[in-house]
mmCIF file of C-alpha atoms in Angstrom:
data_model
loop_
_atom_site.group_PDB
_atom_site.id
_atom_site.type_symbol
_atom_site.label_atom_id
_atom_site.label_comp_id
_atom_site.label_asym_id
_atom_site.label_seq_id
_atom_site.Cartn_x
_atom_site.Cartn_y
_atom_site.Cartn_z
ATOM 1 C CA UNK A 1 34.344 26.871 -39.390
ATOM 2 C CA UNK A 2 34.364 29.159 -42.526
ATOM 3 C CA UNK A 3 32.472 26.672 -44.913
ATOM 4 C CA UNK A 4 30.343 29.355 -46.470
ATOM 5 C CA UNK A 5 27.073 27.923 -44.803
ATOM 6 C CA UNK A 6 24.509 30.336 -43.572
ATOM 7 C CA UNK A 7 25.376 29.116 -40.128
ATOM 8 C CA UNK A 8 29.126 29.930 -40.522
ATOM 9 C CA UNK A 9 28.307 33.325 -41.982
ATOM 10 C CA UNK A 10 26.196 34.363 -38.869
ATOM 11 C CA UNK A 11 28.760 32.984 -36.675
ATOM 12 C CA UNK A 12 31.546 35.174 -38.181
ATOM 13 C CA UNK A 13 29.211 38.227 -38.355
ATOM 14 C CA UNK A 14 27.425 37.928 -34.734
ATOM 15 C CA UNK A 15 30.032 36.459 -32.676
ATOM 16 C CA UNK A 16 31.648 39.859 -31.425
ATOM 17 C CA UNK A 17 28.406 41.599 -30.888
ATOM 18 C CA UNK A 18 26.865 38.523 -28.890
ATOM 19 C CA UNK A 19 29.772 38.178 -26.630
ATOM 20 C CA UNK A 20 30.044 41.907 -26.035
ATOM 21 C CA UNK A 21 26.434 42.159 -25.394
ATOM 22 C CA UNK A 22 26.809 39.734 -22.640
ATOM 23 C CA UNK A 23 29.924 41.511 -21.217
ATOM 24 C CA UNK A 24 27.889 44.700 -21.042
ATOM 25 C CA UNK A 25 25.373 43.123 -18.869
ATOM 26 C CA UNK A 26 28.040 41.984 -16.456
ATOM 27 C CA UNK A 27 28.652 38.562 -17.789
ATOM 28 C CA UNK A 28 32.301 37.530 -17.248
ATOM 29 C CA UNK A 29 34.329 37.229 -20.570
ATOM 30 C CA UNK A 30 34.943 33.377 -20.645
ATOM 31 C CA UNK A 31 31.372 32.758 -19.372
ATOM 32 C CA UNK A 32 30.109 34.767 -22.214
ATOM 33 C CA UNK A 33 32.062 33.244 -24.734
ATOM 34 C CA UNK A 34 31.148 29.689 -23.635
ATOM 35 C CA UNK A 35 27.441 30.671 -23.460
ATOM 36 C CA UNK A 36 27.380 32.032 -26.956
ATOM 37 C CA UNK A 37 29.280 28.860 -28.211
ATOM 38 C CA UNK A 38 26.837 26.591 -26.578
ATOM 39 C CA UNK A 39 23.600 28.395 -27.636
ATOM 40 C CA UNK A 40 25.027 28.645 -31.347
ATOM 41 C CA UNK A 41 26.239 24.856 -31.190
ATOM 42 C CA UNK A 42 22.809 23.784 -30.061
ATOM 43 C CA UNK A 43 21.019 25.591 -32.917
ATOM 44 C CA UNK A 44 23.447 24.361 -35.606
ATOM 45 C CA UNK A 45 21.464 21.239 -36.602
ATOM 46 C CA UNK A 46 18.180 23.081 -36.859
ATOM 47 C CA UNK A 47 19.519 26.403 -38.245
ATOM 48 C CA UNK A 48 17.641 26.079 -41.450
ATOM 49 C CA UNK A 49 14.268 25.870 -39.805
ATOM 50 C CA UNK A 50 15.079 28.437 -37.206
ATOM 51 C CA UNK A 51 16.052 31.137 -39.719
ATOM 52 C CA UNK A 52 13.080 30.233 -41.840
ATOM 53 C CA UNK A 53 10.603 30.178 -38.994
ATOM 54 C CA UNK A 54 12.241 32.655 -36.274
ATOM 55 C CA UNK A 55 13.929 35.974 -35.744
ATOM 56 C CA UNK A 56 17.064 34.211 -34.693
ATOM 57 C CA UNK A 57 18.468 37.589 -33.287
ATOM 58 C CA UNK A 58 15.584 37.710 -31.065
ATOM 59 C CA UNK A 59 15.272 34.158 -30.019
ATOM 60 C CA UNK A 60 19.012 33.436 -29.571
ATOM 61 C CA UNK A 61 19.413 36.498 -27.588
ATOM 62 C CA UNK A 62 16.590 35.484 -25.242
ATOM 63 C CA UNK A 63 18.322 31.998 -24.972
ATOM 64 C CA UNK A 64 21.608 33.711 -24.042
ATOM 65 C CA UNK A 65 20.236 35.836 -21.357
ATOM 66 C CA UNK A 66 18.403 32.838 -19.867
ATOM 67 C CA UNK A 67 21.491 30.706 -20.006
ATOM 68 C CA UNK A 68 23.712 33.377 -18.209
ATOM 69 C CA UNK A 69 21.060 34.204 -15.664
ATOM 70 C CA UNK A 70 20.056 37.685 -17.002
ATOM 71 C CA UNK A 71 16.512 38.998 -16.887
ATOM 72 C CA UNK A 72 14.231 38.070 -19.837
ATOM 73 C CA UNK A 73 13.448 40.888 -22.168
ATOM 74 C CA UNK A 74 10.645 39.652 -24.542
ATOM 75 C CA UNK A 75 11.170 40.517 -28.328
ATOM 76 C CA UNK A 76 14.503 42.209 -27.627
ATOM 77 C CA UNK A 77 17.039 41.552 -30.411
ATOM 78 C CA UNK A 78 20.673 40.848 -30.018
ATOM 79 C CA UNK A 79 22.928 44.174 -29.815
ATOM 80 C CA UNK A 80 24.589 45.263 -33.162
ATOM 81 C CA UNK A 81 27.644 47.127 -33.532
ATOM 82 C CA UNK A 82 28.920 46.684 -30.190
ATOM 83 C CA UNK A 83 32.377 45.380 -31.002
ATOM 84 C CA UNK A 84 34.232 44.970 -34.098
ATOM 85 C CA UNK A 85 35.514 41.624 -35.095
ATOM 86 C CA UNK A 86 38.975 40.515 -33.653
ATOM 87 C CA UNK A 87 40.944 38.044 -35.430
ATOM 88 C CA UNK A 88 42.641 37.193 -31.920
ATOM 89 C CA UNK A 89 39.200 36.176 -30.474
ATOM 90 C CA UNK A 90 37.887 33.799 -32.943
ATOM 91 C CA UNK A 91 34.764 31.491 -31.988
ATOM 92 C CA UNK A 92 36.294 28.124 -32.855
ATOM 93 C CA UNK A 93 38.398 27.354 -29.729
ATOM 94 C CA UNK A 94 34.952 28.292 -27.777
ATOM 95 C CA UNK A 95 32.936 25.790 -30.010
ATOM 96 C CA UNK A 96 35.357 23.291 -29.369
ATOM 97 C CA UNK A 97 34.927 23.532 -25.605
ATOM 98 C CA UNK A 98 31.258 23.807 -25.962
ATOM 99 C CA UNK A 99 31.256 20.484 -27.842
ATOM 100 C CA UNK A 100 33.385 18.796 -25.092
ATOM 101 C CA UNK A 101 31.213 20.190 -22.497
ATOM 102 C CA UNK A 102 28.289 18.662 -24.494
ATOM 103 C CA UNK A 103 29.954 15.230 -24.700
ATOM 104 C CA UNK A 104 30.659 15.135 -21.029
ATOM 105 C CA UNK A 105 26.988 16.039 -20.316
ATOM 106 C CA UNK A 106 25.965 12.993 -22.582
ATOM 107 C CA UNK A 107 28.400 10.652 -20.827
ATOM 108 C CA UNK A 108 27.206 11.768 -17.423
ATOM 109 C CA UNK A 109 23.554 11.173 -18.339
ATOM 110 C CA UNK A 110 24.381 7.930 -19.948
ATOM 111 C CA UNK A 111 26.083 6.740 -16.695
ATOM 112 C CA UNK A 112 23.224 8.125 -14.692
ATOM 113 C CA UNK A 113 20.923 6.184 -17.033
ATOM 114 C CA UNK A 114 22.845 2.907 -16.624
ATOM 115 C CA UNK A 115 22.894 3.443 -12.777
ATOM 116 C CA UNK A 116 19.149 3.978 -12.776
ATOM 117 C CA UNK A 117 18.820 0.805 -15.068
ATOM 118 C CA UNK A 118 20.974 -1.002 -12.518
ATOM 119 C CA UNK A 119 19.083 0.227 -9.707
ATOM 120 C CA UNK A 120 15.849 -0.942 -11.106
ATOM 121 C CA UNK A 121 17.344 -4.290 -11.885
ATOM 122 C CA UNK A 122 18.403 -4.630 -8.201
ATOM 123 C CA UNK A 123 14.943 -3.423 -7.224
ATOM 124 C CA UNK A 124 13.159 -6.021 -9.591
ATOM 125 C CA UNK A 125 15.594 -8.727 -8.516
ATOM 126 C CA UNK A 126 14.768 -7.743 -4.684
ATOM 127 C CA UNK A 127 11.143 -7.842 -5.337
ATOM 128 C CA UNK A 128 11.560 -11.382 -7.071
ATOM 129 C CA UNK A 129 13.530 -12.592 -4.179
ATOM 130 C CA UNK A 130 11.141 -11.176 -1.866
ATOM 131 C CA UNK A 131 7.908 -12.610 -3.587
ATOM 132 C CA UNK A 132 9.790 -15.951 -4.096
ATOM 133 C CA UNK A 133 11.001 -16.464 -0.716
ATOM 134 C CA UNK A 134 9.468 -19.137 1.378
ATOM 135 C CA UNK A 135 6.823 -18.068 4.044
ATOM 136 C CA UNK A 136 8.494 -17.338 7.370
ATOM 137 C CA UNK A 137 8.633 -20.058 9.828
ATOM 138 C CA UNK A 138 6.045 -20.096 12.440
ATOM 139 C CA UNK A 139 7.648 -19.722 15.726
ATOM 140 C CA UNK A 140 5.794 -19.750 19.119
ATOM 141 C CA UNK A 141 6.913 -19.251 22.643
ATOM 142 C CA UNK A 142 6.937 -22.394 24.781
ATOM 143 C CA UNK A 143 9.144 -23.384 27.474
ATOM 144 C CA UNK A 144 10.795 -26.809 26.691
ATOM 145 C CA UNK A 145 10.032 -29.571 29.281
ATOM 146 C CA UNK A 146 13.300 -31.200 28.687
ATOM 147 C CA UNK A 147 16.887 -29.871 29.067
ATOM 148 C CA UNK A 148 17.722 -30.868 25.417
ATOM 149 C CA UNK A 149 16.664 -29.827 21.973
ATOM 150 C CA UNK A 150 14.316 -32.253 20.316
ATOM 151 C CA UNK A 151 12.022 -32.677 17.257
ATOM 152 C CA UNK A 152 8.920 -34.249 16.590
ATOM 153 C CA UNK A 153 5.726 -33.777 14.116
ATOM 154 C CA UNK A 154 7.658 -31.282 12.119
ATOM 155 C CA UNK A 155 8.702 -28.864 14.966
ATOM 156 C CA UNK A 156 12.030 -28.200 16.572
ATOM 157 C CA UNK A 157 11.933 -27.594 20.192
ATOM 158 C CA UNK A 158 14.430 -25.285 21.554
ATOM 159 C CA UNK A 159 14.729 -23.835 25.200
ATOM 160 C CA UNK A 160 11.952 -21.242 24.927
ATOM 161 C CA UNK A 161 10.423 -21.489 21.554
ATOM 162 C CA UNK A 162 8.968 -24.230 19.100
ATOM 163 C CA UNK A 163 9.880 -23.632 15.402
ATOM 164 C CA UNK A 164 7.936 -25.260 12.464
ATOM 165 C CA UNK A 165 10.665 -26.739 10.381
ATOM 166 C CA UNK A 166 9.298 -29.597 8.395
ATOM 167 C CA UNK A 167 11.677 -32.083 6.482
ATOM 168 C CA UNK A 168 14.671 -32.314 9.064
ATOM 169 C CA UNK A 169 17.051 -35.162 8.437
ATOM 170 C CA UNK A 170 19.087 -34.413 11.279
ATOM 171 C CA UNK A 171 19.867 -31.811 13.784
ATOM 172 C CA UNK A 172 22.094 -31.027 16.687
ATOM 173 C CA UNK A 173 22.136 -28.736 19.539
ATOM 174 C CA UNK A 174 24.556 -25.679 18.468
ATOM 175 C CA UNK A 175 25.061 -22.917 20.975
ATOM 176 C CA UNK A 176 21.795 -21.463 22.316
ATOM 177 C CA UNK A 177 20.059 -22.812 19.150
ATOM 178 C CA UNK A 178 20.571 -25.633 16.645
ATOM 179 C CA UNK A 179 21.852 -26.761 13.282
ATOM 180 C CA UNK A 180 19.883 -28.928 10.976
ATOM 181 C CA UNK A 181 20.087 -30.644 7.781
ATOM 182 C CA UNK A 182 16.860 -30.676 5.539
ATOM 183 C CA UNK A 183 15.598 -33.283 3.240
ATOM 184 C CA UNK A 184 16.025 -30.601 0.501
ATOM 185 C CA UNK A 185 19.999 -30.626 1.380
ATOM 186 C CA UNK A 186 19.864 -27.401 2.816
ATOM 187 C CA UNK A 187 21.946 -26.941 5.992
ATOM 188 C CA UNK A 188 20.332 -24.341 8.363
ATOM 189 C CA UNK A 189 21.066 -22.591 11.895
ATOM 190 C CA UNK A 190 18.098 -21.805 14.030
ATOM 191 C CA UNK A 191 18.583 -19.312 16.604
ATOM 192 C CA UNK A 192 17.334 -19.331 20.108
ATOM 193 C CA UNK A 193 14.574 -16.907 18.910
ATOM 194 C CA UNK A 194 13.432 -19.206 16.288
ATOM 195 C CA UNK A 195 14.967 -17.244 13.392
ATOM 196 C CA UNK A 196 16.340 -19.657 10.594
ATOM 197 C CA UNK A 197 19.430 -18.938 8.348
ATOM 198 C CA UNK A 198 21.168 -20.820 5.614
ATOM 199 C CA UNK A 199 24.478 -22.223 6.525
ATOM 200 C CA UNK A 200 27.327 -22.666 4.169
ATOM 201 C CA UNK A 201 29.020 -25.389 6.356
ATOM 202 C CA UNK A 202 27.447 -27.626 8.886
ATOM 203 C CA UNK A 203 29.070 -28.012 12.438
ATOM 204 C CA UNK A 204 31.053 -31.205 12.986
ATOM 205 C CA UNK A 205 28.823 -32.750 15.453
ATOM 206 C CA UNK A 206 26.068 -32.460 12.915
ATOM 207 C CA UNK A 207 27.929 -35.178 10.783
ATOM 208 C CA UNK A 208 29.824 -36.788 13.472
ATOM 209 C CA UNK A 209 27.708 -36.934 16.756
ATOM 210 C CA UNK A 210 29.766 -37.563 19.892
ATOM 211 C CA UNK A 211 29.687 -41.244 21.291
ATOM 212 C CA UNK A 212 27.389 -41.495 24.033
ATOM 213 C CA UNK A 213 28.105 -43.646 27.139
ATOM 214 C CA UNK A 214 26.287 -46.775 27.385
ATOM 215 C CA UNK A 215 23.006 -47.005 29.081
ATOM 216 C CA UNK A 216 22.772 -50.225 30.989
ATOM 217 C CA UNK A 217 19.425 -50.432 33.029
ATOM 218 C CA UNK A 218 17.424 -51.065 30.152
ATOM 219 C CA UNK A 219 14.003 -53.113 30.669
ATOM 220 C CA UNK A 220 13.330 -56.440 28.913
ATOM 221 C CA UNK A 221 11.416 -54.623 26.362
ATOM 222 C CA UNK A 222 13.268 -51.340 26.340
ATOM 223 C CA UNK A 223 15.068 -50.170 23.212
ATOM 224 C CA UNK A 224 17.666 -47.304 23.400
ATOM 225 C CA UNK A 225 16.579 -45.239 20.321
ATOM 226 C CA UNK A 226 18.943 -42.124 20.685
ATOM 227 C CA UNK A 227 21.079 -40.305 23.054
ATOM 228 C CA UNK A 228 21.940 -36.511 23.225
ATOM 229 C CA UNK A 229 24.270 -34.617 25.433
ATOM 230 C CA UNK A 230 22.848 -32.320 27.900
ATOM 231 C CA UNK A 231 24.243 -28.800 28.192
ATOM 232 C CA UNK A 232 26.457 -28.314 31.237
ATOM 233 C CA UNK A 233 27.145 -32.157 31.354
ATOM 234 C CA UNK A 234 25.413 -35.486 31.134
ATOM 235 C CA UNK A 235 23.273 -37.371 28.672
ATOM 236 C CA UNK A 236 19.615 -37.807 27.678
ATOM 237 C CA UNK A 237 18.639 -41.108 26.391
ATOM 238 C CA UNK A 238 15.463 -41.602 24.468
ATOM 239 C CA UNK A 239 13.929 -45.016 25.122
ATOM 240 C CA UNK A 240 11.232 -47.070 23.380
ATOM 241 C CA UNK A 241 9.285 -50.051 24.871
ATOM 242 C CA UNK A 242 7.414 -50.818 21.782
ATOM 243 C CA UNK A 243 9.410 -53.525 20.285
ATOM 244 C CA UNK A 244 12.192 -56.138 21.112
ATOM 245 C CA UNK A 245 14.075 -55.810 17.928
ATOM 246 C CA UNK A 246 14.449 -51.898 18.209
ATOM 247 C CA UNK A 247 17.767 -51.843 16.410
ATOM 248 C CA UNK A 248 15.673 -52.524 13.289
ATOM 249 C CA UNK A 249 13.190 -49.634 13.857
ATOM 250 C CA UNK A 250 13.206 -46.746 11.573
ATOM 251 C CA UNK A 251 13.588 -43.914 13.969
ATOM 252 C CA UNK A 252 11.765 -41.467 11.828
ATOM 253 C CA UNK A 253 8.592 -43.436 11.664
ATOM 254 C CA UNK A 254 6.060 -42.729 14.175
ATOM 255 C CA UNK A 255 5.600 -45.297 16.857
ATOM 256 C CA UNK A 256 2.617 -46.309 18.938
ATOM 257 C CA UNK A 257 4.695 -47.769 21.941
ATOM 258 C CA UNK A 258 5.725 -45.829 25.012
ATOM 259 C CA UNK A 259 8.546 -43.705 24.640
ATOM 260 C CA UNK A 260 10.561 -42.040 27.623
ATOM 261 C CA UNK A 261 13.447 -39.961 28.417
ATOM 262 C CA UNK A 262 16.125 -40.774 30.899
ATOM 263 C CA UNK A 263 18.593 -38.074 32.261
ATOM 264 C CA UNK A 264 21.946 -38.999 33.447
ATOM 265 C CA UNK A 265 24.825 -37.091 35.004
ATOM 266 C CA UNK A 266 28.116 -37.029 33.808
ATOM 267 C CA UNK A 267 29.022 -39.430 36.566
ATOM 268 C CA UNK A 268 26.752 -41.887 35.180
ATOM 269 C CA UNK A 269 23.969 -41.640 37.792
ATOM 270 C CA UNK A 270 20.257 -41.855 35.943
ATOM 271 C CA UNK A 271 16.990 -40.696 37.003
ATOM 272 C CA UNK A 272 13.743 -42.597 36.449
ATOM 273 C CA UNK A 273 12.440 -42.962 33.017
ATOM 274 C CA UNK A 274 10.114 -40.155 32.452
ATOM 275 C CA UNK A 275 7.308 -41.017 30.022
ATOM 276 C CA UNK A 276 6.932 -38.490 27.065
ATOM 277 C CA UNK A 277 3.507 -37.118 26.699
ATOM 278 C CA UNK A 278 4.323 -33.939 24.818
ATOM 279 C CA UNK A 279 4.927 -35.689 21.661
ATOM 280 C CA UNK A 280 3.939 -38.732 19.684
ATOM 281 C CA UNK A 281 6.462 -41.596 18.912
ATOM 282 C CA UNK A 282 8.201 -39.624 16.211
ATOM 283 C CA UNK A 283 10.155 -37.758 18.853
ATOM 284 C CA UNK A 284 13.970 -37.412 18.131
ATOM 285 C CA UNK A 285 16.983 -36.089 19.918
ATOM 286 C CA UNK A 286 19.195 -35.743 16.927
#
């Protein structure tokens, strides 16, 4: 680095004494050389200002002592005449190592900065998701009076809980809970405790409900609205006595007539119809 600049002249003249001064204080030779190279490299850009405004022998020596962990000695100048110049121990290789170490630190800081920004982005995205998520579904504990899952007035009734779930197009019992298609097109799973989760794929029974056995003992004005399998065997049949032309009824439309539930065993033996008092005429079994 013999370019004739004031920095190069100082480096050539003071390198041996700065290194030797640290070694005499107990700093290892390689650590002393790297410390001197790092401090001088950091000072090169502002060298003209520092030599104009400071006594660089004092300030550089203080920085070197601090960098190598030596006790501070205010206003002490770097030692002189400790060691003559040694052509076999030039500063250039150590300046190159100091430059490489500085580049490594800068890259590490850049990576940390990117990681920090990525972390902030994740937090922002998480907050946006949290703030934009729909309010939690209202769930209340309530024993189901029927042995099947049913839906009425925007509420899905499971075995032990009732879940507020507006806009259900179709549903089916699924394990201890249920699966449902919403009018928005979403497919969701409703756990037995009322938790609602998105589903990537609907169970087959939601799209292709099993064929129910015929229910024969219909009254003159009774209409079979829907049927659903009962867990453990048998079927539940939903009857409506409000109209004769029941096959033309819209199942989702609230009715004013009497609706009743009939439970039949797997062998076909059916109990007497039980009038449904727990819901209006919009009750559905699927």
